[in-house]
PDB file of C-alpha atoms and ligand atoms in Angstrom:
ATOM      1  CA  MET A   9     177.433  22.764 246.691  1.00  0.00           C
ATOM      2  CA  LYS A  10     179.021  24.360 243.614  1.00  0.00           C
ATOM      3  CA  GLU A  11     178.140  21.562 241.229  1.00  0.00           C
ATOM      4  CA  SER A  12     174.527  21.079 242.200  1.00  0.00           C
ATOM      5  CA  GLY A  13     174.213  24.877 242.382  1.00  0.00           C
ATOM      6  CA  THR A  14     174.292  25.209 238.630  1.00  0.00           C
ATOM      7  CA  SER A  15     172.059  22.240 237.995  1.00  0.00           C
ATOM      8  CA  LEU A  16     169.678  23.504 240.650  1.00  0.00           C
ATOM      9  CA  GLU A  17     169.477  26.796 238.784  1.00  0.00           C
ATOM     10  CA  ASN A  18     168.620  24.972 235.593  1.00  0.00           C
ATOM     11  CA  LEU A  19     165.998  22.882 237.309  1.00  0.00           C
ATOM     12  CA  LEU A  20     164.442  25.981 238.813  1.00  0.00           C
ATOM     13  CA  LYS A  21     164.432  27.712 235.466  1.00  0.00           C
ATOM     14  CA  ARG A  22     162.577  24.798 233.985  1.00  0.00           C
ATOM     15  CA  GLU A  23     160.011  25.038 236.772  1.00  0.00           C
ATOM     16  CA  GLY A  24     159.233  28.545 235.667  1.00  0.00           C
ATOM     17  CA  LYS A  25     159.249  31.955 237.240  1.00  0.00           C
ATOM     18  CA  LYS A  26     156.043  31.599 239.190  1.00  0.00           C
ATOM     19  CA  ASN A  27     156.686  31.663 242.929  1.00  0.00           C
ATOM     20  CA  SER A  28     160.395  31.518 242.200  1.00  0.00           C
ATOM     21  CA  THR A  29     161.374  34.072 244.851  1.00  0.00           C
ATOM     22  CA  LYS A  30     159.534  32.228 247.576  1.00  0.00           C
ATOM     23  CA  ARG A  31     160.782  28.914 246.335  1.00  0.00           C
ATOM     24  CA  ASN A  32     164.400  30.069 246.276  1.00  0.00           C
ATOM     25  CA  LEU A  33     164.056  31.315 249.814  1.00  0.00           C
ATOM     26  CA  ILE A  34     162.689  27.948 250.934  1.00  0.00           C
ATOM     27  CA  ILE A  35     165.417  26.054 249.100  1.00  0.00           C
ATOM     28  CA  ASN A  36     168.179  28.243 250.486  1.00  0.00           C
ATOM     29  CA  SER A  37     166.980  27.908 254.057  1.00  0.00           C
ATOM     30  CA  PHE A  38     166.607  24.184 253.656  1.00  0.00           C
ATOM     31  CA  LEU A  39     170.031  23.593 252.128  1.00  0.00           C
ATOM     32  CA  LEU A  40     171.944  26.037 254.325  1.00  0.00           C
ATOM     33  CA  ASP A  41     170.422  25.071 257.660  1.00  0.00           C
ATOM     34  CA  ASP A  42     171.315  21.490 256.932  1.00  0.00           C
ATOM     35  CA  ARG A  43     168.819  19.949 259.329  1.00  0.00           C
ATOM     36  CA  HIS A  44     166.192  17.250 259.269  1.00  0.00           C
ATOM     37  CA  TYR A  45     163.258  19.571 258.767  1.00  0.00           C
ATOM     38  CA  SER A  46     159.638  18.613 258.996  1.00  0.00           C
ATOM     39  CA  VAL A  47     157.409  20.593 256.628  1.00  0.00           C
ATOM     40  CA  GLU A  48     155.961  22.521 259.582  1.00  0.00           C
ATOM     41  CA  GLU A  49     159.359  23.414 261.014  1.00  0.00           C
ATOM     42  CA  LEU A  50     160.697  24.653 257.714  1.00  0.00           C
ATOM     43  CA  HIS A  51     157.502  26.630 257.253  1.00  0.00           C
ATOM     44  CA  GLN A  52     158.031  28.312 260.647  1.00  0.00           C
ATOM     45  CA  ARG A  53     161.584  29.113 259.662  1.00  0.00           C
ATOM     46  CA  VAL A  54     160.859  30.677 256.263  1.00  0.00           C
ATOM     47  CA  LYS A  55     157.817  32.547 257.570  1.00  0.00           C
ATOM     48  CA  GLU A  56     160.221  34.644 259.626  1.00  0.00           C
ATOM     49  CA  LEU A  57     161.777  35.724 256.342  1.00  0.00           C
ATOM     50  CA  ASN A  58     158.589  36.012 254.311  1.00  0.00           C
ATOM     51  CA  PRO A  59     155.248  35.764 256.141  1.00  0.00           C
ATOM     52  CA  LYS A  60     153.406  35.162 252.858  1.00  0.00           C
ATOM     53  CA  ILE A  61     154.901  31.737 252.279  1.00  0.00           C
ATOM     54  CA  SER A  62     152.267  29.064 252.801  1.00  0.00           C
ATOM     55  CA  LEU A  63     152.656  25.605 254.236  1.00  0.00           C
ATOM     56  CA  SER A  64     151.642  24.060 250.917  1.00  0.00           C
ATOM     57  CA  THR A  65     154.336  25.995 249.024  1.00  0.00           C
ATOM     58  CA  VAL A  66     156.912  24.648 251.463  1.00  0.00           C
ATOM     59  CA  TYR A  67     155.543  21.150 251.012  1.00  0.00           C
ATOM     60  CA  ARG A  68     155.546  21.348 247.225  1.00  0.00           C
ATOM     61  CA  THR A  69     159.080  22.733 247.188  1.00  0.00           C
ATOM     62  CA  LEU A  70     160.349  19.906 249.371  1.00  0.00           C
ATOM     63  CA  LYS A  71     158.622  17.363 247.139  1.00  0.00           C
ATOM     64  CA  LEU A  72     160.234  19.007 244.138  1.00  0.00           C
ATOM     65  CA  LEU A  73     163.684  18.834 245.725  1.00  0.00           C
ATOM     66  CA  THR A  74     163.055  15.195 246.551  1.00  0.00           C
ATOM     67  CA  ALA A  75     162.020  14.453 242.975  1.00  0.00           C
ATOM     68  CA  TRP A  76     165.226  16.104 241.760  1.00  0.00           C
ATOM     69  CA  GLY A  77     167.311  14.021 244.135  1.00  0.00           C
ATOM     70  CA  LEU A  78     168.420  17.041 246.148  1.00  0.00           C
ATOM     71  CA  ALA A  79     166.569  16.011 249.268  1.00  0.00           C
ATOM     72  CA  TYR A  80     165.616  12.787 250.942  1.00  0.00           C
ATOM     73  CA  GLU A  81     162.294  12.163 252.554  1.00  0.00           C
ATOM     74  CA  ARG A  82     162.606  10.138 255.706  1.00  0.00           C
ATOM     75  CA  ARG A  83     159.688   8.622 257.518  1.00  0.00           C
ATOM     76  CA  PHE A  84     160.621   7.932 261.084  1.00  0.00           C
ATOM     77  CA  ASP A  85     157.048   7.082 261.886  1.00  0.00           C
ATOM     78  CA  GLU A  86     153.582   8.070 260.678  1.00  0.00           C
ATOM     79  CA  LYS A  87     153.681  11.500 262.283  1.00  0.00           C
ATOM     80  CA  ASN A  88     157.361  12.223 261.957  1.00  0.00           C
ATOM     81  CA  ILE A  89     158.239  12.787 258.326  1.00  0.00           C
ATOM     82  CA  ARG A  90     161.315  14.828 257.656  1.00  0.00           C
ATOM     83  CA  PHE A  91     163.390  16.022 254.772  1.00  0.00           C
ATOM     84  CA  GLU A  92     167.149  16.210 254.670  1.00  0.00           C
ATOM     85  CA  PRO A  93     169.429  17.759 252.071  1.00  0.00           C
ATOM     86  CA  ALA A  94     171.004  15.177 249.806  1.00  0.00           C
ATOM     87  CA  HIS A  95     174.502  16.668 249.981  1.00  0.00           C
ATOM     88  CA  GLN A  96     174.839  15.615 253.608  1.00  0.00           C
ATOM     89  CA  ALA A  97     173.265  12.259 253.019  1.00  0.00           C
ATOM     90  CA  GLU A  98     176.437  10.271 252.762  1.00  0.00           C
ATOM     91  CA  HIS A  99     175.709   7.426 255.009  1.00  0.00           C
ATOM     92  CA  HIS A 100     174.835   8.136 258.591  1.00  0.00           C
ATOM     93  CA  ASP A 101     172.492   6.690 261.162  1.00  0.00           C
ATOM     94  CA  HIS A 102     169.946   8.315 263.411  1.00  0.00           C
ATOM     95  CA  LEU A 103     168.873   8.755 267.001  1.00  0.00           C
ATOM     96  CA  VAL A 104     165.181   9.621 267.074  1.00  0.00           C
ATOM     97  CA  CYS A 105     163.497  11.291 270.054  1.00  0.00           C
ATOM     98  CA  LEU A 106     159.963  10.002 270.487  1.00  0.00           C
ATOM     99  CA  LYS A 107     158.857  12.992 272.503  1.00  0.00           C
ATOM    100  CA  CYS A 108     160.035  16.116 270.657  1.00  0.00           C
ATOM    101  CA  GLY A 109     160.895  14.476 267.347  1.00  0.00           C
ATOM    102  CA  GLU A 110     164.489  15.651 267.372  1.00  0.00           C
ATOM    103  CA  ILE A 111     166.786  13.637 265.166  1.00  0.00           C
ATOM    104  CA  LEU A 112     170.494  13.356 265.788  1.00  0.00           C
ATOM    105  CA  GLU A 113     172.899  11.910 263.294  1.00  0.00           C
ATOM    106  CA  PHE A 114     175.732   9.646 264.103  1.00  0.00           C
ATOM    107  CA  LYS A 115     178.301   7.644 262.297  1.00  0.00           C
ATOM    108  CA  ASP A 116     180.342   4.949 263.903  1.00  0.00           C
ATOM    109  CA  PRO A 117     182.766   2.996 261.726  1.00  0.00           C
ATOM    110  CA  ARG A 118     182.753   0.119 264.196  1.00  0.00           C
ATOM    111  CA  ILE A 119     179.023  -0.363 263.765  1.00  0.00           C
ATOM    112  CA  GLU A 120     179.389  -0.212 259.988  1.00  0.00           C
ATOM    113  CA  LYS A 121     182.127  -2.844 260.102  1.00  0.00           C
ATOM    114  CA  LEU A 122     180.092  -5.081 262.370  1.00  0.00           C
ATOM    115  CA  GLN A 123     177.181  -4.958 259.972  1.00  0.00           C
ATOM    116  CA  GLU A 124     179.418  -5.943 257.094  1.00  0.00           C
ATOM    117  CA  ARG A 125     180.689  -8.837 259.145  1.00  0.00           C
ATOM    118  CA  VAL A 126     177.163 -10.015 259.941  1.00  0.00           C
ATOM    119  CA  ALA A 127     176.204  -9.817 256.265  1.00  0.00           C
ATOM    120  CA  LYS A 128     179.273 -11.801 255.293  1.00  0.00           C
ATOM    121  CA  ARG A 129     178.474 -14.466 257.823  1.00  0.00           C
ATOM    122  CA  TYR A 130     175.077 -14.949 256.179  1.00  0.00           C
ATOM    123  CA  LYS A 131     176.497 -14.568 252.670  1.00  0.00           C
ATOM    124  CA  PHE A 132     174.189 -11.639 252.254  1.00  0.00           C
ATOM    125  CA  ALA A 133     174.899  -8.908 249.691  1.00  0.00           C
ATOM    126  CA  VAL A 134     173.898  -5.688 251.400  1.00  0.00           C
ATOM    127  CA  LEU A 135     172.787  -2.813 249.211  1.00  0.00           C
ATOM    128  CA  ARG A 136     171.856  -0.404 251.944  1.00  0.00           C
ATOM    129  CA  HIS A 137     170.873  -0.245 255.539  1.00  0.00           C
ATOM    130  CA  LYS A 138     169.426   2.109 258.063  1.00  0.00           C
ATOM    131  CA  LEU A 139     169.908   2.119 261.741  1.00  0.00           C
ATOM    132  CA  GLU A 140     167.557   4.100 263.924  1.00  0.00           C
ATOM    133  CA  LEU A 141     167.700   4.212 267.690  1.00  0.00           C
ATOM    134  CA  TYR A 142     164.475   5.361 269.310  1.00  0.00           C
ATOM    135  CA  GLY A 143     164.189   6.928 272.733  1.00  0.00           C
ATOM    136  CA  TYR A 144     164.400  10.290 274.468  1.00  0.00           C
ATOM    137  CA  CYS A 145     166.881  13.047 273.823  1.00  0.00           C
ATOM    138  CA  ARG A 146     168.799  14.684 276.620  1.00  0.00           C
ATOM    139  CA  ARG A 147     166.265  17.487 276.995  1.00  0.00           C
ATOM    140  CA  CYS A 148     163.257  15.175 277.099  1.00  0.00           C
ATOM    141  CA  GLN A 149     164.737  12.939 279.778  1.00  0.00           C
ATOM    142  CA  ARG A 150     164.494  15.719 282.339  1.00  0.00           C
TER     143      ARG A 150
HETATM  144 ZN1  LIG B  14     175.094   2.802 259.337  1.00  0.00          ZN
HETATM  145 ZN1  LIG B  15     163.346  15.154 272.710  1.00  0.00          ZN
END
């Protein structure tokens, strides 16, 4: 985080002082918690720290981070849009719960290898991939 810390500061400076305290609070929570936040969830989280922060400020801040390449927007389906910090976005795949919306990350080198093998078989040059498994998390199965 040290490197992007300084560039983040510069980016924020360029954005101007307006709302900067709120925005910093949102950014810090987002980057430190290191989760796949929906706008609403992050809003709930930062409201505990500053009740004056509005949903639209949270949304705009996340869009800003995405534009700067510090966050990724992931659409798991129409209603389940989440943001994740870019620093943890080295490749991983996802398990998506259809009931509560929880998203778990996983990484399995064997799956990655298999995919490469499949691509090779079809002489396909893969640039990226995403693997999402949909179902119910442990809690929602009960
Ligand atoms: Zn993968
Ligand atoms: Zn669930």
